[in-house]
Amino acid sequence: MGNTISYDQKPYDLDLGNKGTIRGIQLDEKSRRYAGIPYALPPTGDNRWRKPRQLPADYAYEDGTGGPFDATEFKAVSPRRPSMSEKLREAPDNTARIASLSISGHP
């Protein structure tokens, strides 16, 4: 068992003026978390595997309907090669198994 910390979490909106609003989480009186905020355009099409492209100057953080951008949870990670530990976790169980064998016959 590990240590756990329990916070009374509540949404907290950060107004960025003409850049929109980001909704994060207020964890306690002094701590807020904003997760999954885009810093660049998505690496799609010809831009796949290239350096990140800056967000346009007129980019605004919102949910598509004019509401605040949801930064309360982390988003999906970028594609990458699996690490060795991930490969081992996905490998079949290679633990030894004991077989029971009975042979009947003449002495």
C-alpha positions as MATLAB code, in Angstrom:
seq = 'MGNTISYDQKPYDLDLGNKGTIRGIQLDEKSRRYAGIPYALPPTGDNRWRKPRQLPADYAYEDGTGGPFDATEFKAVSPRRPSMSEKLREAPDNTARIASLSISGHP';
ca = [
       0.000    0.000    0.000;
       1.133    3.504   -0.700;
       0.396    6.844    0.745;
      -2.685    8.628   -0.492;
      -3.585   12.268   -0.194;
      -7.189   13.332   -0.305;
      -8.131   16.812   -1.461;
     -11.483   18.515   -1.598;
     -11.398   19.136   -5.359;
     -13.549   21.695   -7.115;
     -13.453   23.221  -10.616;
     -11.624   26.522  -11.032;
     -11.879   28.677  -14.175;
      -8.898   30.794  -15.239;
      -9.901   33.674  -17.538;
      -7.266   34.320  -20.217;
      -9.016   37.302  -21.783;
      -9.228   36.993  -25.586;
      -7.379   33.635  -25.362;
     -10.402   31.994  -23.707;
     -10.933   30.273  -20.382;
      -9.268   27.177  -18.939;
     -11.106   25.031  -16.388;
      -8.760   23.346  -13.941;
      -9.099   21.915  -10.464;
      -8.642   23.725   -7.159;
      -6.961   21.146   -4.895;
      -6.668   23.169   -1.710;
      -6.402   26.838   -0.738;
      -3.042   27.302   -2.497;
      -2.908   24.681   -5.239;
      -4.561   24.437   -8.653;
      -3.958   21.920  -11.439;
      -4.393   22.507  -15.166;
      -3.716   19.375  -17.224;
      -3.553   18.606  -20.939;
      -3.293   22.176  -22.201;
      -2.129   22.220  -25.846;
       1.077   24.143  -26.520;
       1.274   23.365  -30.251;
      -0.859   22.282  -33.202;
      -1.499   18.521  -33.511;
       1.199   16.627  -35.493;
      -1.034   15.382  -38.317;
      -0.483   14.765  -42.031;
       2.844   16.054  -43.368;
       3.679   17.428  -39.927;
       3.843   13.969  -38.355;
       7.239   13.321  -36.677;
       8.331   16.938  -37.138;
       8.993   19.628  -34.564;
       5.864   21.163  -32.989;
       4.146   24.053  -34.780;
       3.243   27.076  -32.695;
      -0.419   27.749  -31.981;
      -1.839   30.555  -34.166;
      -1.970   34.037  -32.613;
      -5.781   33.940  -32.696;
      -6.010   30.529  -30.953;
      -8.477   30.540  -28.065;
      -8.849   27.889  -25.374;
     -12.491   26.768  -25.379;
     -14.533   23.563  -25.605;
     -15.918   24.054  -29.122;
     -19.162   25.622  -27.905;
     -17.642   28.747  -26.369;
     -17.340   27.198  -22.904;
     -14.080   26.790  -20.963;
     -11.355   24.405  -22.158;
     -11.442   21.296  -19.925;
      -8.032   21.030  -18.253;
      -9.288   18.988  -15.298;
      -7.748   15.704  -16.530;
      -4.655   14.662  -18.453;
      -5.169   13.904  -22.155;
      -3.828   11.018  -24.237;
      -0.053   10.888  -24.626;
       1.671   11.204  -27.996;
       2.425    7.963  -29.865;
       5.787    6.438  -29.012;
       7.591    3.138  -29.098;
       6.781    0.862  -26.156;
       9.472    0.653  -23.482;
      11.058   -2.684  -22.571;
       9.032   -2.855  -19.342;
       5.806   -2.353  -21.322;
       6.826   -5.126  -23.726;
       7.520   -7.485  -20.825;
       4.138   -6.742  -19.241;
       2.408   -7.683  -22.504;
       4.444  -10.879  -22.997;
       2.777  -14.216  -22.261;
       3.283  -15.661  -18.816;
       6.576  -17.554  -19.061;
       6.659  -18.873  -15.515;
       7.553  -22.512  -15.066;
       4.740  -25.007  -14.774;
       5.064  -28.364  -13.039;
       3.612  -31.261  -14.945;
       2.288  -34.372  -13.268;
       3.008  -37.512  -15.221;
       1.915  -41.021  -14.315;
       3.317  -44.049  -16.117;
       1.792  -47.415  -15.539;
       3.332  -50.575  -16.772;
       5.311  -53.618  -15.833;
       8.290  -53.431  -13.481;
];
